Structures are given as structure tokens and as C-alpha cells.
Amino acid sequence: MKYIYGPIKSRRLGLSLGLSLSTDKICDLDCIYCQWGSVGSTVSERKEYAKAFEIIAELKSWIKINPQEFKELKFVTLSGLGEPTLNTSIGEIIDQARAITGAKIAVITNSTLLGDPAVRKGIVKADLIVPSLDAVKEQIFKQIDRPNADIKLNEIIEGLIALRKEFRGKIWLEIMLVAGVNDDLQHIEELKKVIELINPDKIQLNSPVRRPAEKDISAVERSKLEKIREILGNKAEIV
């Protein structure tokens, strides 16, 4: 199948079926820690990189082939190879996936396009949004996430704050921490101030464990992750 992966049983979501909204790694970031490897050339244009009707047709086919797993399905998660919000049909796909499966819908996003009201309008239909925020300093943002030239950090932060005001579901803010890049405790204190404005339901701390895009990337030691968790407060957890 081109668009479906899994299902995957996770501690966070239970049995979750993944939908990729593109067939290639279409992304506006080229993160140094990405498990899919370097994207090469980033894009920022929103368009229908994969047709909604093709994705939904494949979902219907999966249900017919896997009736038992379908019965146990808790979430349909929009994520995959690239950034799902780059696909202009994301809102339609959320609506149809929910109608077909009856499952809850999760969107995993790098947050880059949340400053666009049209993007927020599409994804607020979900039940759970897992956005990322790896940095609040421009230099660190460019070092770790290597954004397309059109992507602005201040717009990401403003978009996350706006999303919280408009979205009635759960927001689990994910932070990917890379040793020596964005794990400085002074940066974490500044990150905390921004997170307080965003007001997510959870803060999920992660560090690369799979083979990243760049070879010299190191995970943050567990003891330091615990220290960062303490700084960020009761909503923070290490995943």
C-alpha cells in the first residue's frame, strides 16, 4: 500500500493506523534527527501531494482485508514520510477517515504551517494534535530543523498559540532534544516561557534513538532528560 502504514500498537495511542499524505518525503524542514534521512530539497508550497480519494480508497481496502485489526483500531494517525499539513486536502481526509473508521484522529505535525488559518481550520477537526517545537532561538532552530527559507520561527510560535485558542481537543507538544544542539538548560528555560503561552495538555520529551539523517547526532543522556523534565514541570514526560 502507498499511503497506509501499520497498524502500530503504542503506549500513547493504543492500536493506531498511519496515513501518509504523500508518497515521497515532502517536507518544509530537513531535520538533522529525521529517521527517514535527509529530505534533500525542502518545499513550502501547499498542494494536494496525494489525492484524498486515493488515500480514502486505500483505507477502505485495508479495512476489508483486516477486519479484526479494524475492530481494535483506536486512532488513525496522519503523519508519514513528510509534513501532512502541506497537503491541502488534510481537512477532507480527517472527515472521511473518521466517518469510515469511527476511530479518533491524530495529526502529527512539525508546526511550520500553523500560522496559516487555513491549515488550522483543517486540522482542528482532529481529536489529538501532536505538534513539534524543538527551538525558540533562531540559530538553534536553523541548526536542528534546517527549515525552508519561507518558514519563520515566530510564525510557528504564533501559530501554536492560535491553535490552542481554536482547538478543543488535546495538544501533546513534542520536543526532540539533540545533545549539544538544543539541550542547553538556558535554552530550555526560554523554551519553557514559550510553552506556557502555548499551554499544551502534555509536553513530550524525546531524543533520537533511530538512525538519524546526520551521523554525528547523539541522544541526550537520561539524567539530563530528567533534569529538563523537572524544569518544564508536571505536564512534561519522557517518551
mmCIF file of C-alpha atoms in Angstrom:
data_model
loop_
_atom_site.group_PDB
_atom_site.id
_atom_site.type_symbol
_atom_site.label_atom_id
_atom_site.label_comp_id
_atom_site.label_asym_id
_atom_site.label_seq_id
_atom_site.Cartn_x
_atom_site.Cartn_y
_atom_site.Cartn_z
ATOM 1 C CA MET A 1 0.000 0.000 0.000
ATOM 2 C CA LYS A 2 1.204 3.517 -0.809
ATOM 3 C CA TYR A 3 -0.380 5.570 1.954
ATOM 4 C CA ILE A 4 -1.060 3.214 4.868
ATOM 5 C CA TYR A 5 1.489 2.000 7.399
ATOM 6 C CA GLY A 6 0.997 -0.080 10.498
ATOM 7 C CA PRO A 7 -1.117 -0.521 12.464
ATOM 8 C CA ILE A 8 1.217 0.122 15.365
ATOM 9 C CA LYS A 9 0.342 -0.561 18.993
ATOM 10 C CA SER A 10 1.734 2.240 21.117
ATOM 11 C CA ARG A 11 1.580 3.101 24.789
ATOM 12 C CA ARG A 12 0.323 6.568 23.934
ATOM 13 C CA LEU A 13 -2.438 5.808 21.420
ATOM 14 C CA GLY A 14 -3.240 2.116 21.575
ATOM 15 C CA LEU A 15 -3.662 0.499 18.138
ATOM 16 C CA SER A 16 -3.044 3.244 15.586
ATOM 17 C CA LEU A 17 -3.171 3.082 11.794
ATOM 18 C CA GLY A 18 -0.939 5.552 9.987
ATOM 19 C CA LEU A 19 -1.864 7.542 6.898
ATOM 20 C CA SER A 20 0.839 9.247 4.865
ATOM 21 C CA LEU A 21 -0.429 12.249 2.910
ATOM 22 C CA SER A 22 2.291 11.940 0.282
ATOM 23 C CA THR A 23 4.127 9.087 -1.438
ATOM 24 C CA ASP A 24 7.526 10.756 -1.099
ATOM 25 C CA LYS A 25 9.252 12.650 1.687
ATOM 26 C CA ILE A 26 7.649 16.040 1.054
ATOM 27 C CA CYS A 27 8.676 18.385 3.856
ATOM 28 C CA ASP A 28 9.496 22.007 4.625
ATOM 29 C CA LEU A 29 12.146 21.005 7.171
ATOM 30 C CA ASP A 30 15.263 18.882 6.799
ATOM 31 C CA CYS A 31 15.734 17.946 10.453
ATOM 32 C CA ILE A 32 19.131 16.601 11.428
ATOM 33 C CA TYR A 33 17.488 13.851 13.506
ATOM 34 C CA CYS A 34 14.908 12.647 10.962
ATOM 35 C CA GLN A 35 14.575 8.868 10.900
ATOM 36 C CA TRP A 36 13.734 8.992 7.176
ATOM 37 C CA GLY A 37 17.078 10.590 6.323
ATOM 38 C CA SER A 38 17.726 13.935 4.684
ATOM 39 C CA VAL A 39 14.889 15.331 2.587
ATOM 40 C CA GLY A 40 17.382 16.855 0.173
ATOM 41 C CA SER A 41 15.301 19.731 -1.176
ATOM 42 C CA THR A 42 12.625 21.243 1.067
ATOM 43 C CA VAL A 43 9.312 22.655 -0.173
ATOM 44 C CA SER A 44 6.877 25.151 1.321
ATOM 45 C CA GLU A 45 4.030 25.134 -1.207
ATOM 46 C CA ARG A 46 0.758 23.587 -0.077
ATOM 47 C CA LYS A 47 -0.982 21.413 -2.636
ATOM 48 C CA GLU A 48 -2.623 18.008 -2.950
ATOM 49 C CA TYR A 49 0.560 15.936 -2.967
ATOM 50 C CA ALA A 50 -1.588 12.815 -2.702
ATOM 51 C CA LYS A 51 -5.223 12.720 -3.803
ATOM 52 C CA ALA A 52 -7.736 12.444 -0.985
ATOM 53 C CA PHE A 53 -9.866 9.918 -2.875
ATOM 54 C CA GLU A 54 -6.835 7.638 -3.391
ATOM 55 C CA ILE A 55 -5.934 7.719 0.303
ATOM 56 C CA ILE A 56 -9.509 7.019 1.371
ATOM 57 C CA ALA A 57 -9.891 4.222 -1.208
ATOM 58 C CA GLU A 58 -6.779 2.566 0.192
ATOM 59 C CA LEU A 59 -8.155 2.948 3.727
ATOM 60 C CA LYS A 60 -11.397 1.220 2.704
ATOM 61 C CA SER A 61 -9.384 -1.572 1.113
ATOM 62 C CA TRP A 62 -7.317 -2.020 4.286
ATOM 63 C CA ILE A 63 -10.493 -2.329 6.365
ATOM 64 C CA LYS A 64 -11.816 -5.123 4.122
ATOM 65 C CA ILE A 65 -8.520 -7.019 4.269
ATOM 66 C CA ASN A 66 -8.002 -6.562 8.037
ATOM 67 C CA PRO A 67 -11.408 -6.833 9.758
ATOM 68 C CA GLN A 68 -10.058 -7.958 13.142
ATOM 69 C CA GLU A 69 -7.459 -5.202 13.419
ATOM 70 C CA PHE A 70 -10.078 -2.718 12.264
ATOM 71 C CA LYS A 71 -12.294 -3.690 15.205
ATOM 72 C CA GLU A 72 -9.437 -2.959 17.623
ATOM 73 C CA LEU A 73 -8.417 0.328 15.998
ATOM 74 C CA LYS A 74 -8.292 3.307 18.391
ATOM 75 C CA PHE A 75 -6.652 6.008 16.259
ATOM 76 C CA VAL A 76 -5.991 6.911 12.659
ATOM 77 C CA THR A 77 -2.811 8.992 12.665
ATOM 78 C CA LEU A 78 -1.941 11.433 9.886
ATOM 79 C CA SER A 79 1.820 11.634 9.624
ATOM 80 C CA GLY A 80 4.011 9.503 7.390
ATOM 81 C CA LEU A 81 7.003 10.359 5.243
ATOM 82 C CA GLY A 82 6.689 14.147 5.182
ATOM 83 C CA GLU A 83 4.695 17.002 6.687
ATOM 84 C CA PRO A 84 0.951 16.192 6.441
ATOM 85 C CA THR A 85 -0.252 19.809 6.621
ATOM 86 C CA LEU A 86 1.430 20.504 3.276
ATOM 87 C CA ASN A 87 -1.427 18.508 1.733
ATOM 88 C CA THR A 88 -4.325 20.902 1.108
ATOM 89 C CA SER A 89 -6.849 18.050 1.475
ATOM 90 C CA ILE A 90 -5.967 17.272 5.082
ATOM 91 C CA GLY A 91 -9.304 18.513 6.448
ATOM 92 C CA GLU A 92 -11.279 16.396 3.982
ATOM 93 C CA ILE A 93 -9.139 13.358 4.773
ATOM 94 C CA ILE A 94 -9.756 13.803 8.506
ATOM 95 C CA ASP A 95 -13.522 13.981 7.940
ATOM 96 C CA GLN A 96 -13.641 10.906 5.717
ATOM 97 C CA ALA A 97 -11.256 8.816 7.805
ATOM 98 C CA ARG A 98 -13.375 9.407 10.899
ATOM 99 C CA ALA A 99 -16.610 8.641 9.054
ATOM 100 C CA ILE A 100 -15.241 5.378 7.645
ATOM 101 C CA THR A 101 -13.444 4.040 10.721
ATOM 102 C CA GLY A 102 -15.227 5.575 13.696
ATOM 103 C CA ALA A 103 -11.769 5.921 15.235
ATOM 104 C CA LYS A 104 -10.246 9.022 16.755
ATOM 105 C CA ILE A 105 -7.989 11.100 14.521
ATOM 106 C CA ALA A 106 -4.483 12.250 15.443
ATOM 107 C CA VAL A 107 -2.313 14.650 13.457
ATOM 108 C CA ILE A 108 1.453 14.672 13.934
ATOM 109 C CA THR A 109 2.871 17.919 12.580
ATOM 110 C CA ASN A 110 6.124 19.863 12.637
ATOM 111 C CA SER A 111 4.058 23.024 13.333
ATOM 112 C CA THR A 112 5.593 25.020 10.474
ATOM 113 C CA LEU A 113 2.297 25.941 8.817
ATOM 114 C CA LEU A 114 0.184 26.565 11.905
ATOM 115 C CA GLY A 115 0.463 30.308 11.343
ATOM 116 C CA ASP A 116 -1.850 29.797 8.347
ATOM 117 C CA PRO A 117 -5.530 29.985 9.411
ATOM 118 C CA ALA A 118 -6.489 27.600 6.582
ATOM 119 C CA VAL A 119 -4.181 24.930 7.993
ATOM 120 C CA ARG A 120 -5.581 25.318 11.496
ATOM 121 C CA LYS A 121 -9.141 25.175 10.143
ATOM 122 C CA GLY A 122 -8.366 21.817 8.573
ATOM 123 C CA ILE A 123 -6.664 20.134 11.497
ATOM 124 C CA VAL A 124 -8.890 21.345 14.347
ATOM 125 C CA LYS A 125 -11.273 18.630 13.154
ATOM 126 C CA ALA A 126 -8.908 16.072 14.704
ATOM 127 C CA ASP A 127 -9.170 14.696 18.246
ATOM 128 C CA LEU A 128 -5.460 14.931 19.046
ATOM 129 C CA ILE A 129 -2.728 17.124 17.598
ATOM 130 C CA VAL A 130 0.930 16.374 18.281
ATOM 131 C CA PRO A 131 2.903 19.428 17.122
ATOM 132 C CA SER A 132 6.657 19.874 17.439
ATOM 133 C CA LEU A 133 8.726 22.720 18.816
ATOM 134 C CA ASP A 134 12.449 21.987 19.011
ATOM 135 C CA ALA A 135 13.768 25.513 19.494
ATOM 136 C CA VAL A 136 12.796 29.072 20.375
ATOM 137 C CA LYS A 137 16.062 30.664 19.243
ATOM 138 C CA GLU A 138 16.520 31.303 15.533
ATOM 139 C CA GLN A 139 20.092 29.988 15.417
ATOM 140 C CA ILE A 140 19.183 26.734 17.146
ATOM 141 C CA PHE A 141 16.049 26.346 15.018
ATOM 142 C CA LYS A 142 18.093 26.604 11.820
ATOM 143 C CA GLN A 143 20.717 24.216 13.155
ATOM 144 C CA ILE A 144 18.388 21.432 14.250
ATOM 145 C CA ASP A 145 15.412 21.743 11.871
ATOM 146 C CA ARG A 146 17.085 23.234 8.767
ATOM 147 C CA PRO A 147 13.910 24.956 7.537
ATOM 148 C CA ASN A 148 12.890 26.013 4.069
ATOM 149 C CA ALA A 149 13.615 29.722 3.557
ATOM 150 C CA ASP A 150 9.888 30.521 3.723
ATOM 151 C CA ILE A 151 9.487 29.058 7.217
ATOM 152 C CA LYS A 152 9.699 31.538 10.101
ATOM 153 C CA LEU A 153 10.126 30.559 13.751
ATOM 154 C CA ASN A 154 7.992 33.428 15.064
ATOM 155 C CA GLU A 155 5.111 32.301 12.832
ATOM 156 C CA ILE A 156 5.403 28.763 14.198
ATOM 157 C CA ILE A 157 5.148 30.017 17.774
ATOM 158 C CA GLU A 158 2.256 32.359 16.955
ATOM 159 C CA GLY A 159 0.517 29.502 15.150
ATOM 160 C CA LEU A 160 0.853 27.181 18.139
ATOM 161 C CA ILE A 161 -0.632 29.820 20.435
ATOM 162 C CA ALA A 162 -3.509 30.385 17.995
ATOM 163 C CA LEU A 163 -4.106 26.631 17.687
ATOM 164 C CA ARG A 164 -4.586 26.299 21.431
ATOM 165 C CA LYS A 165 -7.271 29.001 21.331
ATOM 166 C CA GLU A 166 -9.142 27.383 18.438
ATOM 167 C CA PHE A 167 -8.750 23.657 19.121
ATOM 168 C CA ARG A 168 -10.966 21.840 21.618
ATOM 169 C CA GLY A 169 -9.089 18.552 21.531
ATOM 170 C CA LYS A 170 -5.815 17.520 23.131
ATOM 171 C CA ILE A 171 -2.428 19.025 22.249
ATOM 172 C CA TRP A 172 0.674 16.999 23.075
ATOM 173 C CA LEU A 173 3.675 19.197 22.327
ATOM 174 C CA GLU A 174 6.698 17.159 21.267
ATOM 175 C CA ILE A 175 10.278 18.356 21.705
ATOM 176 C CA MET A 176 13.107 16.413 20.086
ATOM 177 C CA LEU A 177 16.283 17.004 22.066
ATOM 178 C CA VAL A 178 19.693 16.508 20.465
ATOM 179 C CA ALA A 179 22.825 16.526 22.625
ATOM 180 C CA GLY A 180 24.848 19.701 22.238
ATOM 181 C CA VAL A 181 22.289 21.331 19.943
ATOM 182 C CA ASN A 182 19.094 22.307 21.779
ATOM 183 C CA ASP A 183 19.520 20.770 25.244
ATOM 184 C CA ASP A 184 21.311 23.711 26.891
ATOM 185 C CA LEU A 185 19.456 24.473 30.118
ATOM 186 C CA GLN A 186 19.307 28.201 29.400
ATOM 187 C CA HIS A 187 17.558 27.405 26.121
ATOM 188 C CA ILE A 188 15.217 25.068 27.997
ATOM 189 C CA GLU A 189 14.259 27.918 30.345
ATOM 190 C CA GLU A 190 13.423 30.102 27.345
ATOM 191 C CA LEU A 191 11.525 27.231 25.784
ATOM 192 C CA LYS A 192 9.520 26.892 28.985
ATOM 193 C CA LYS A 193 8.336 30.515 28.739
ATOM 194 C CA VAL A 194 7.029 29.941 25.224
ATOM 195 C CA ILE A 195 5.401 26.638 26.181
ATOM 196 C CA GLU A 196 3.488 28.413 28.940
ATOM 197 C CA LEU A 197 1.957 30.658 26.260
ATOM 198 C CA ILE A 198 1.038 27.641 24.126
ATOM 199 C CA ASN A 199 -0.457 25.776 27.110
ATOM 200 C CA PRO A 200 -0.400 22.204 25.741
ATOM 201 C CA ASP A 201 -2.044 19.327 27.593
ATOM 202 C CA LYS A 202 1.233 17.400 27.609
ATOM 203 C CA ILE A 203 4.892 18.097 26.849
ATOM 204 C CA GLN A 204 6.601 15.048 25.402
ATOM 205 C CA LEU A 205 10.385 14.930 25.520
ATOM 206 C CA ASN A 206 12.158 12.750 23.006
ATOM 207 C CA SER A 207 15.723 12.151 21.870
ATOM 208 C CA PRO A 208 16.923 10.286 18.751
ATOM 209 C CA VAL A 209 17.082 6.514 19.111
ATOM 210 C CA ARG A 210 16.668 5.503 15.452
ATOM 211 C CA ARG A 211 19.296 6.183 12.821
ATOM 212 C CA PRO A 212 19.089 9.946 12.145
ATOM 213 C CA ALA A 213 19.651 11.961 8.972
ATOM 214 C CA GLU A 214 23.122 13.017 10.142
ATOM 215 C CA LYS A 215 25.679 10.542 11.520
ATOM 216 C CA ASP A 216 27.113 12.724 14.304
ATOM 217 C CA ILE A 217 23.799 13.171 16.121
ATOM 218 C CA SER A 218 23.689 11.996 19.741
ATOM 219 C CA ALA A 219 20.818 11.357 22.110
ATOM 220 C CA VAL A 220 20.602 13.306 25.349
ATOM 221 C CA GLU A 221 21.554 11.271 28.411
ATOM 222 C CA ARG A 222 18.677 10.067 30.559
ATOM 223 C CA SER A 223 19.836 12.041 33.596
ATOM 224 C CA LYS A 224 19.745 15.281 31.630
ATOM 225 C CA LEU A 225 16.343 14.430 30.152
ATOM 226 C CA GLU A 226 15.100 14.029 33.722
ATOM 227 C CA LYS A 227 16.513 17.455 34.622
ATOM 228 C CA ILE A 228 14.805 19.028 31.603
ATOM 229 C CA ARG A 229 11.556 17.310 32.547
ATOM 230 C CA GLU A 230 11.787 18.837 36.019
ATOM 231 C CA ILE A 231 12.361 22.314 34.565
ATOM 232 C CA LEU A 232 9.355 22.044 32.248
ATOM 233 C CA GLY A 233 7.044 20.929 35.026
ATOM 234 C CA ASN A 234 4.227 18.489 35.682
ATOM 235 C CA LYS A 235 2.972 18.327 32.095
ATOM 236 C CA ALA A 236 6.328 17.054 30.836
ATOM 237 C CA GLU A 237 7.110 13.387 30.284
ATOM 238 C CA ILE A 238 9.921 11.445 28.626
ATOM 239 C CA VAL A 239 8.666 9.220 25.816
#
